[in-house]
Coordinates of C-alpha atoms in Angstrom, one line a residue:
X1 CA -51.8 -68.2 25.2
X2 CA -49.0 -65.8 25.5
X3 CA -49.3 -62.2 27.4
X4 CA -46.0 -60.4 26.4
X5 CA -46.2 -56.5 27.1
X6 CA -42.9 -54.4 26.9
X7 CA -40.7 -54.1 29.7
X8 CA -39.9 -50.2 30.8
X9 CA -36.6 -49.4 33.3
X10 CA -38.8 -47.0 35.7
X11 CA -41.7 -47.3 37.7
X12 CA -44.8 -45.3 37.0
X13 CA -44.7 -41.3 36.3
X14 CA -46.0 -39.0 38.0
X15 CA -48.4 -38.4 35.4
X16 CA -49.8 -41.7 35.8
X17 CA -50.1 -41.0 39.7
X18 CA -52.0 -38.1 39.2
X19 CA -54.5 -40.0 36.6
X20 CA -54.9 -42.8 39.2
X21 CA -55.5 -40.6 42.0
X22 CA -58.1 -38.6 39.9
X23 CA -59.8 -42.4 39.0
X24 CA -59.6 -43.3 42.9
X25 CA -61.5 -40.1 43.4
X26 CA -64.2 -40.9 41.3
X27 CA -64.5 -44.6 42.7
X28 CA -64.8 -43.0 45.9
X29 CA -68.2 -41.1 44.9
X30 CA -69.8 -44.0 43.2
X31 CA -69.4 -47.3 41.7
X32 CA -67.3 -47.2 38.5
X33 CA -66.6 -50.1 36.2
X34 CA -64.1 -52.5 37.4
X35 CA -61.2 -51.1 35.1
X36 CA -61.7 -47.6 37.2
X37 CA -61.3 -49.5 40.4
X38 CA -58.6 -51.6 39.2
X39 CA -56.9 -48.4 38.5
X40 CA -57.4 -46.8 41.9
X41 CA -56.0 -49.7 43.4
X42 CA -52.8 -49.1 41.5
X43 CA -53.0 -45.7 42.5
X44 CA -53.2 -47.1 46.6
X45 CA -50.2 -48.7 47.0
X46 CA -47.8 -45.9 46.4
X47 CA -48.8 -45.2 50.4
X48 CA -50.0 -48.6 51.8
X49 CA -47.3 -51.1 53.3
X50 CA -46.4 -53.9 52.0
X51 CA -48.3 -56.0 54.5
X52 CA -51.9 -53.7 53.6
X53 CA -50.9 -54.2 49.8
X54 CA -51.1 -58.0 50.2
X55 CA -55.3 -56.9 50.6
X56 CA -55.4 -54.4 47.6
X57 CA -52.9 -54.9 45.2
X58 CA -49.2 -54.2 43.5
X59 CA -47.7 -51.8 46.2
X60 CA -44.1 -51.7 44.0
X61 CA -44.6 -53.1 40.6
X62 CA -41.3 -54.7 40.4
X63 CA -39.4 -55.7 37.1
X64 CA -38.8 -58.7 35.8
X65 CA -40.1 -61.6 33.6
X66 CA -42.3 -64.6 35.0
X67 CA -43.6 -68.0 33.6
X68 CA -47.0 -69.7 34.6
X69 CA -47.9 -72.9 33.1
X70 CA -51.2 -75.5 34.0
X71 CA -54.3 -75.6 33.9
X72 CA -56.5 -74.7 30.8
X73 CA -59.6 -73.8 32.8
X74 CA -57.9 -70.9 34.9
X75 CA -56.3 -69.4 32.1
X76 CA -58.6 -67.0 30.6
X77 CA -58.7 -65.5 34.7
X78 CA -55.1 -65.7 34.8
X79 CA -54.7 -63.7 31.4
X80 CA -56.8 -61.2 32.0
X81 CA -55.1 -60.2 35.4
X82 CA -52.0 -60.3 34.2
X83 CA -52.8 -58.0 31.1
X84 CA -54.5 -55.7 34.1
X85 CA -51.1 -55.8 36.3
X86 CA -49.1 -54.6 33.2
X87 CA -50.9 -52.2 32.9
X88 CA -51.4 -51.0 36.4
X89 CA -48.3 -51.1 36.4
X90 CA -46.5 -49.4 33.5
X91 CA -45.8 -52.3 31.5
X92 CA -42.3 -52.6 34.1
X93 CA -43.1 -56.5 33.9
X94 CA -43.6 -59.6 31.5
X95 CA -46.1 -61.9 33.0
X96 CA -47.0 -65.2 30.9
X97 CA -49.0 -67.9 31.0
X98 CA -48.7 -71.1 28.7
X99 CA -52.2 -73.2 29.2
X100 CA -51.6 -76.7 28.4
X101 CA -52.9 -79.2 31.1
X102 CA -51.9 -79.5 35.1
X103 CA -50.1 -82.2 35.0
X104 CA -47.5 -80.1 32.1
X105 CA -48.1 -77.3 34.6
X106 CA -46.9 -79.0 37.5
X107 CA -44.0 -80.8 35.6
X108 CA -42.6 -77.5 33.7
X109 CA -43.0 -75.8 37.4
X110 CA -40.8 -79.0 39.2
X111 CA -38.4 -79.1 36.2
X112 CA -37.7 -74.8 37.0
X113 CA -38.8 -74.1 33.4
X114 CA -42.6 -72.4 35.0
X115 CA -41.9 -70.1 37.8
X116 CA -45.2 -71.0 39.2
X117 CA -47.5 -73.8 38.0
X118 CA -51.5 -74.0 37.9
X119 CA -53.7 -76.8 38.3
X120 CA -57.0 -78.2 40.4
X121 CA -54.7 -80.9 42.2
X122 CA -52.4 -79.6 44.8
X123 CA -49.1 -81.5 45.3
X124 CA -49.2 -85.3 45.7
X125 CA -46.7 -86.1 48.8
X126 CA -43.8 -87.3 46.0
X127 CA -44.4 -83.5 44.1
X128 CA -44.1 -82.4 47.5
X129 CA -41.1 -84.4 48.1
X130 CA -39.6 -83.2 44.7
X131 CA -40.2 -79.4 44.9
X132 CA -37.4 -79.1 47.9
X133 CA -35.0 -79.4 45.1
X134 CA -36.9 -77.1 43.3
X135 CA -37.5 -74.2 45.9
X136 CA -33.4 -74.4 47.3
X137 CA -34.2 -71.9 49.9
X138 CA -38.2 -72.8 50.2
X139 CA -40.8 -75.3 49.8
X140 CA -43.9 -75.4 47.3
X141 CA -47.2 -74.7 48.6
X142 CA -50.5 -74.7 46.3
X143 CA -52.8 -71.8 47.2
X144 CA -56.6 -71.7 45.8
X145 CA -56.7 -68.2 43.8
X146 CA -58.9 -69.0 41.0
X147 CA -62.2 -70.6 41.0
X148 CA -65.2 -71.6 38.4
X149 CA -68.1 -73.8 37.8
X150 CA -68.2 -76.4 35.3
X151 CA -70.9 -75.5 32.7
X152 CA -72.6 -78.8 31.6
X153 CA -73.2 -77.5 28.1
X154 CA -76.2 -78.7 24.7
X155 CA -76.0 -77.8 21.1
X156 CA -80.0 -78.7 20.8
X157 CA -81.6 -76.3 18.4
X158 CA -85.3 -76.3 19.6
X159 CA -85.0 -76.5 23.2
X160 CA -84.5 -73.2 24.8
X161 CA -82.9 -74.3 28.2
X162 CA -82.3 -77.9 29.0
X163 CA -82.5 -79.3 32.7
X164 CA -80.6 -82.5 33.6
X165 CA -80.3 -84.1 37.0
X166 CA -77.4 -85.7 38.8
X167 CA -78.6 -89.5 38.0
X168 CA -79.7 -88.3 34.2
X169 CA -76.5 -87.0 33.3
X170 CA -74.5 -89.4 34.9
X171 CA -76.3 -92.0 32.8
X172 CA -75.8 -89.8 29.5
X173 CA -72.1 -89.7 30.7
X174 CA -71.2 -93.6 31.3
X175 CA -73.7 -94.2 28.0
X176 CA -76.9 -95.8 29.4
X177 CA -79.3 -92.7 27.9
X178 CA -78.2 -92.5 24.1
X179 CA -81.0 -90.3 23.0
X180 CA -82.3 -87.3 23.2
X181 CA -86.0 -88.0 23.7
X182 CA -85.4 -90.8 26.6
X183 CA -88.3 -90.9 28.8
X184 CA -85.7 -89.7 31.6
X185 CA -85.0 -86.6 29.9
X186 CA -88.7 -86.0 28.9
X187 CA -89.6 -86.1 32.4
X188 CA -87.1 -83.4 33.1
X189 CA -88.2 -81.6 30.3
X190 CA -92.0 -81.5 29.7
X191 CA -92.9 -79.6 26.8
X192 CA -89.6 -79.2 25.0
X193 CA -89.3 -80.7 21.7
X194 CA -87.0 -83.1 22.7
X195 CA -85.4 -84.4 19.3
X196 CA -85.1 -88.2 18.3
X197 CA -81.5 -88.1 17.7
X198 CA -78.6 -89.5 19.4
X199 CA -76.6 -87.6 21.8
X200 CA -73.3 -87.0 21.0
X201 CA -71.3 -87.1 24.1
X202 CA -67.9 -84.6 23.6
X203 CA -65.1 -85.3 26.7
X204 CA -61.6 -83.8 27.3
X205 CA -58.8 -86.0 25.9
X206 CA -56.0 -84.3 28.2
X207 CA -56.1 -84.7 32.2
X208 CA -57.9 -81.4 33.6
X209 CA -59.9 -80.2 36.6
X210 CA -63.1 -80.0 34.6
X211 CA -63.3 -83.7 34.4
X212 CA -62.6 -84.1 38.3
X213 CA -65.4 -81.5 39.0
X214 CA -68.0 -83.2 37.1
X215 CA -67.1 -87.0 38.4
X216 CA -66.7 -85.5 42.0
X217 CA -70.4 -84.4 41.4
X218 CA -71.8 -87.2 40.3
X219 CA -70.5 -89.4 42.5
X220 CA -71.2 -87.2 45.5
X221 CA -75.2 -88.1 44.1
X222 CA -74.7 -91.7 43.9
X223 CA -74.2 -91.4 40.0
X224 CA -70.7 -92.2 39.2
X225 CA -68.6 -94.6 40.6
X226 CA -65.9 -93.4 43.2
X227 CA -63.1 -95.1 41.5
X228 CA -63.4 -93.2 38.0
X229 CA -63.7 -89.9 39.6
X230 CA -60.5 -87.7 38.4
X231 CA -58.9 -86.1 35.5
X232 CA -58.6 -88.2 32.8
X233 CA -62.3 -88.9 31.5
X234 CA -63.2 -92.5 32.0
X235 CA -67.0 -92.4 30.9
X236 CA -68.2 -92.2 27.0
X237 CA -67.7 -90.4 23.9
X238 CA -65.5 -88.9 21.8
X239 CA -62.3 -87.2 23.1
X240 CA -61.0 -83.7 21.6
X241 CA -59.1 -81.2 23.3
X242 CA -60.7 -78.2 24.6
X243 CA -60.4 -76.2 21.3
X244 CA -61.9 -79.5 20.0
X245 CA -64.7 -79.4 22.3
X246 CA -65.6 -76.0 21.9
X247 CA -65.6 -76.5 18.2
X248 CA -68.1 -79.2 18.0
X249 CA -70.2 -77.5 20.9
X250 CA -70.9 -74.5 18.6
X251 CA -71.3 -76.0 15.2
X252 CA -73.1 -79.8 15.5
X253 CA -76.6 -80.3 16.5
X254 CA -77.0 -82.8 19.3
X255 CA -73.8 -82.6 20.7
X256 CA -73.3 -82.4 24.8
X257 CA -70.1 -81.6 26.7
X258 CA -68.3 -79.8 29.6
X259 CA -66.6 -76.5 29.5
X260 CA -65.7 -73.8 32.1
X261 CA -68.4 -71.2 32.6
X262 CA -65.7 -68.7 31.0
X263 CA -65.8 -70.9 27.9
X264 CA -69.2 -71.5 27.9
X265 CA -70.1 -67.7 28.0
X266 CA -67.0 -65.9 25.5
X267 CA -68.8 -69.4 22.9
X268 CA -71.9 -67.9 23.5
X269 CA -73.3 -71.9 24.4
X270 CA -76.4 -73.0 26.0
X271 CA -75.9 -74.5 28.9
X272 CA -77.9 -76.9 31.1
X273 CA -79.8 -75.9 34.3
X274 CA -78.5 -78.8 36.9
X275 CA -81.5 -80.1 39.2
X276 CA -79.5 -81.6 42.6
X277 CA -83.1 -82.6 44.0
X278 CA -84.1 -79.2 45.0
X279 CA -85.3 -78.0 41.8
X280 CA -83.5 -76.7 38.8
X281 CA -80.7 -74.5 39.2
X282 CA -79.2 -72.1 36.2
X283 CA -75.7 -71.6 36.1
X284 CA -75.4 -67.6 36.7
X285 CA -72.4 -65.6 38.6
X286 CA -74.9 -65.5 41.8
X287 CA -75.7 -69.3 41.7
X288 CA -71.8 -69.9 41.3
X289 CA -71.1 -67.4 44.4
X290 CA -73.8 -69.9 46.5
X291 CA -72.3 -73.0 45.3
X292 CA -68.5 -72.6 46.6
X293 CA -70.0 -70.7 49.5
X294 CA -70.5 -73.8 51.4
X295 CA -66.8 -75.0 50.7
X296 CA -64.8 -76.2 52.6
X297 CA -61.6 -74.4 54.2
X298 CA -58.3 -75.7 55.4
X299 CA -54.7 -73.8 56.5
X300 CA -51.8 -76.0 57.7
X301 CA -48.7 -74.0 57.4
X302 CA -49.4 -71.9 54.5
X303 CA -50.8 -75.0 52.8
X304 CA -54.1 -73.8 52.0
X305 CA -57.1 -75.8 50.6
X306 CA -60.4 -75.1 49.1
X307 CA -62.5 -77.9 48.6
X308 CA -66.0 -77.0 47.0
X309 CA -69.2 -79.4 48.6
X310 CA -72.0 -80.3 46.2
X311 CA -74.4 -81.6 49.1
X312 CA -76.4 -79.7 51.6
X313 CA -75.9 -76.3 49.1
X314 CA -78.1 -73.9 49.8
X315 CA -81.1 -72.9 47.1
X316 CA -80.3 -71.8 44.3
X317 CA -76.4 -72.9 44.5
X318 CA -74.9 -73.9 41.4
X319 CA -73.2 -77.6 42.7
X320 CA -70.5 -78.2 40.2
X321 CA -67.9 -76.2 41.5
X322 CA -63.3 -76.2 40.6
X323 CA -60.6 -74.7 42.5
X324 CA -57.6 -73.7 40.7
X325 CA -53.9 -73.6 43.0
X326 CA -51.1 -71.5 42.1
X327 CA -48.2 -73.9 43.2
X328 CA -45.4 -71.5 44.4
X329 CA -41.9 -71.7 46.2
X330 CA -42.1 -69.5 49.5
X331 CA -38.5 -68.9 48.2
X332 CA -35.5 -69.8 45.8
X333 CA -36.7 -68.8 42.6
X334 CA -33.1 -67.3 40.8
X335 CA -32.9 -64.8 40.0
X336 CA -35.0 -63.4 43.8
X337 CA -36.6 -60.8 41.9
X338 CA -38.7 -63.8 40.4
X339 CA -40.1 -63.9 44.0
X340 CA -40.6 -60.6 44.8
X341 CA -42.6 -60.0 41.3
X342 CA -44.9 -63.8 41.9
X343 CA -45.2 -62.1 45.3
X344 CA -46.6 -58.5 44.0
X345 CA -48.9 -60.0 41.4
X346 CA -50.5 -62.8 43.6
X347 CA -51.2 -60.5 46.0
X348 CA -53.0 -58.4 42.9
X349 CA -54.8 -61.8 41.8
X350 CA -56.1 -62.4 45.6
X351 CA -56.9 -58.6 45.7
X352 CA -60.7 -58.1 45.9
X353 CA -60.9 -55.4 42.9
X354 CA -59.2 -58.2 40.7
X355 CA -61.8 -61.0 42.4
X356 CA -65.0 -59.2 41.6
X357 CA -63.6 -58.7 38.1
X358 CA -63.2 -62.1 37.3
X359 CA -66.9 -62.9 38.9
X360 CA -67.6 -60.7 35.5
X361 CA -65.6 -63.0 33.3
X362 CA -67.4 -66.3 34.3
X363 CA -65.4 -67.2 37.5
X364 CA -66.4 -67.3 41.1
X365 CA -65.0 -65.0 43.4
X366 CA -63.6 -66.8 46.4
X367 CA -65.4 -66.7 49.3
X368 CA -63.6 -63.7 52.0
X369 CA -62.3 -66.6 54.0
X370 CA -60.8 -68.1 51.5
X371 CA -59.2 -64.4 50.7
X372 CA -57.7 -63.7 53.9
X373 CA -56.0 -67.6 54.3
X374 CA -54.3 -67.0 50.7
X375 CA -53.1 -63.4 51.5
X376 CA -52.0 -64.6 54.6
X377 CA -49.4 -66.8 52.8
X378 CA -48.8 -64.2 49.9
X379 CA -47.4 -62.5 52.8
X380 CA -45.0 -64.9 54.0
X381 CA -43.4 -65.6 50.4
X382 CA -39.9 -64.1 50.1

């Protein structure tokens, strides 16, 4: 999907100032919805510095065009902010995103045709390698900004919420349990009017995150072998891409598939409560919070990582967790403005107005931590 707003030659009037500073009023005296506090934090940066603005926000708005491209799971998160920075922002910039898979993302970024790429794999050590020629006065590093759990979703008309376990579903997955009435699933399910009917299986036919989530789960509970856990889906079923998926997830009966929660939530799907060993856990924007909670965090010079743990969560933790990167040059984009606009509106996407808003949109906020490491190397871009 394209964003495309128009592009004024001036910053914000002083109209506009005086609405936001009326708005950050307000927000002061009571919680407001997260449009209000999206707008005060427009408002703030006309006084912060640029190194407080990393925390909260745009502090100049610069003009200028930019090109993401990556992964499809981020990219309802990375539309929405960007259609929020516009307009924070007077519509001075063009900010796009083209969702096509991470390893197009990561290619079109390398190649200089995406200023900044997204995708759940950070640089391999050859991307790394070839990036140098791509940042002339930088290097790449992949920073976790985006974040979301993978919603294990059932088209079962009957059964009103559907638990699986790690062992279960990793046995629907690689084709062992066919049907929906399996004595395996029954036991999960007593009372539900499990049909006789077999279960169709619906998998991703491009490389993405989701698929890497979901194996990385599995395998974590001695379900999935460690050798097929990545992007490209190597279990059954039949393989659609993700408006494909979604399709078939709404329309036919007896279908079973994995979506982002975003996806799962705008499709209005039904989506399966995941039983770890601790009991059955529903997929809700506190039980996603819990499960990247326990994640874990790593900063080597401004390489930042994010790498969610399904064991040992707490109770109540939803386990199948994704971390999204924003690969970016520290420097060289051409024209530099590139930079200094990527700069102002990751520091925006890291801010915590524009966090908590996409908890609202079926993402998980990162964990504070997490926050501070990434603004820390917002800072040092440029």
């Amino acid at each position: 999907m394209f964003l495309r707003f128009p592009t004024t030659s001036s910053g914000p009037n002083p109209g506009s100032r005086r609405r936001l500073r009326r708005t950050r009023t307000a927000m002061l005296g009571a919680a407001t919805i997260s449009l209000a506090l999206v707008t005060a934090c427009g408002t703030a940066q006309t006084s912060l510095t640029d190194e407080d603005a990393v925390d909260f926000g745009p502090t100049k708005c610069p003009s200028g065009e930019l090109k993401g491209a990556g992964s499809t799971a981020q990219h309802n998160a990375i539309d929405q902010v960007a259609a929020t920075y516009m307009k924070v922002c007077d519509e001075r910039s063009t900010i796009r995103y083209e969702a096509a898979s991470n390893t197009d993302g990561v290619s079109a970024f390398l190649a200089g045709t995406a200023d900044w790429a997204g995708t759940e794999v950070p640089l391999t050590d050859a991307q790394q390698t070839a990036a140098k020629a791509r940042c002339t006065a930088g290097e790449a590093v992949s920073l976790p900004m985006v974040a979301t759990s993978v919603a294990v979703a059932a088209n079962l008309p009957g059964v009103e919420q559907l638990t699986l376990s790690a062992p279960a579903l990793g046995q629907i997955l690689d084709g062992r349990i066919t049907r929906w009435n399996d004595p395996a699933l029954a036991a999960l399910n007593p009372g539900a009017a499990l049909p006789d009917a077999q279960i169709r299986v619906l998998a991703r036919e491009d490389a993405n995150g989701l698929a890497t989530g979901l194996t990385r789960y599995l395998a974590d509970h001695d379900a999935w072998p460690t050798d097929k856990v990545g992007e490209e889906w190597t279990g059954t079923g039949e393989k659609l891409g993700r408006a494909g998926v979604l399709s078939a997830l709404r329309g036919t009966p007896h279908t079973l598939g994995y979506v982002e929660f975003s996806a799962a939530r705008d499709n209005g799907l039904s989506v399966a409560r995941i039983d770890s060993g601790t009991g059955p856990v529903a997929l809700t924007e506190d039980s996603a919070a819990k499960g990247l909670a326990n994640a874990e965090l790593t900063d080597t010079d401004g390489q930042v990582r994010l790498t969610p743990k399904s064991r040992d969560a707490a109770a109540g933790a939803y386990p199948i967790q994704i971390v999204s990167y924003q690969v970016v040059c520290t420097n060289g984009l051409s024209p530099r403005a590139k930079t200094v606009l990527l700069k102002d509106f990751l520091g925006f996407l890291a801010s915590d107005p524009q966090q908590a808003t996409l908890g609202e949109l079926g993402y998980t906020p990162l964990p504070q931590p997490a926050r501070a490491a990434v603004r820390d190397a917002i800072a040092r871009l440029g």
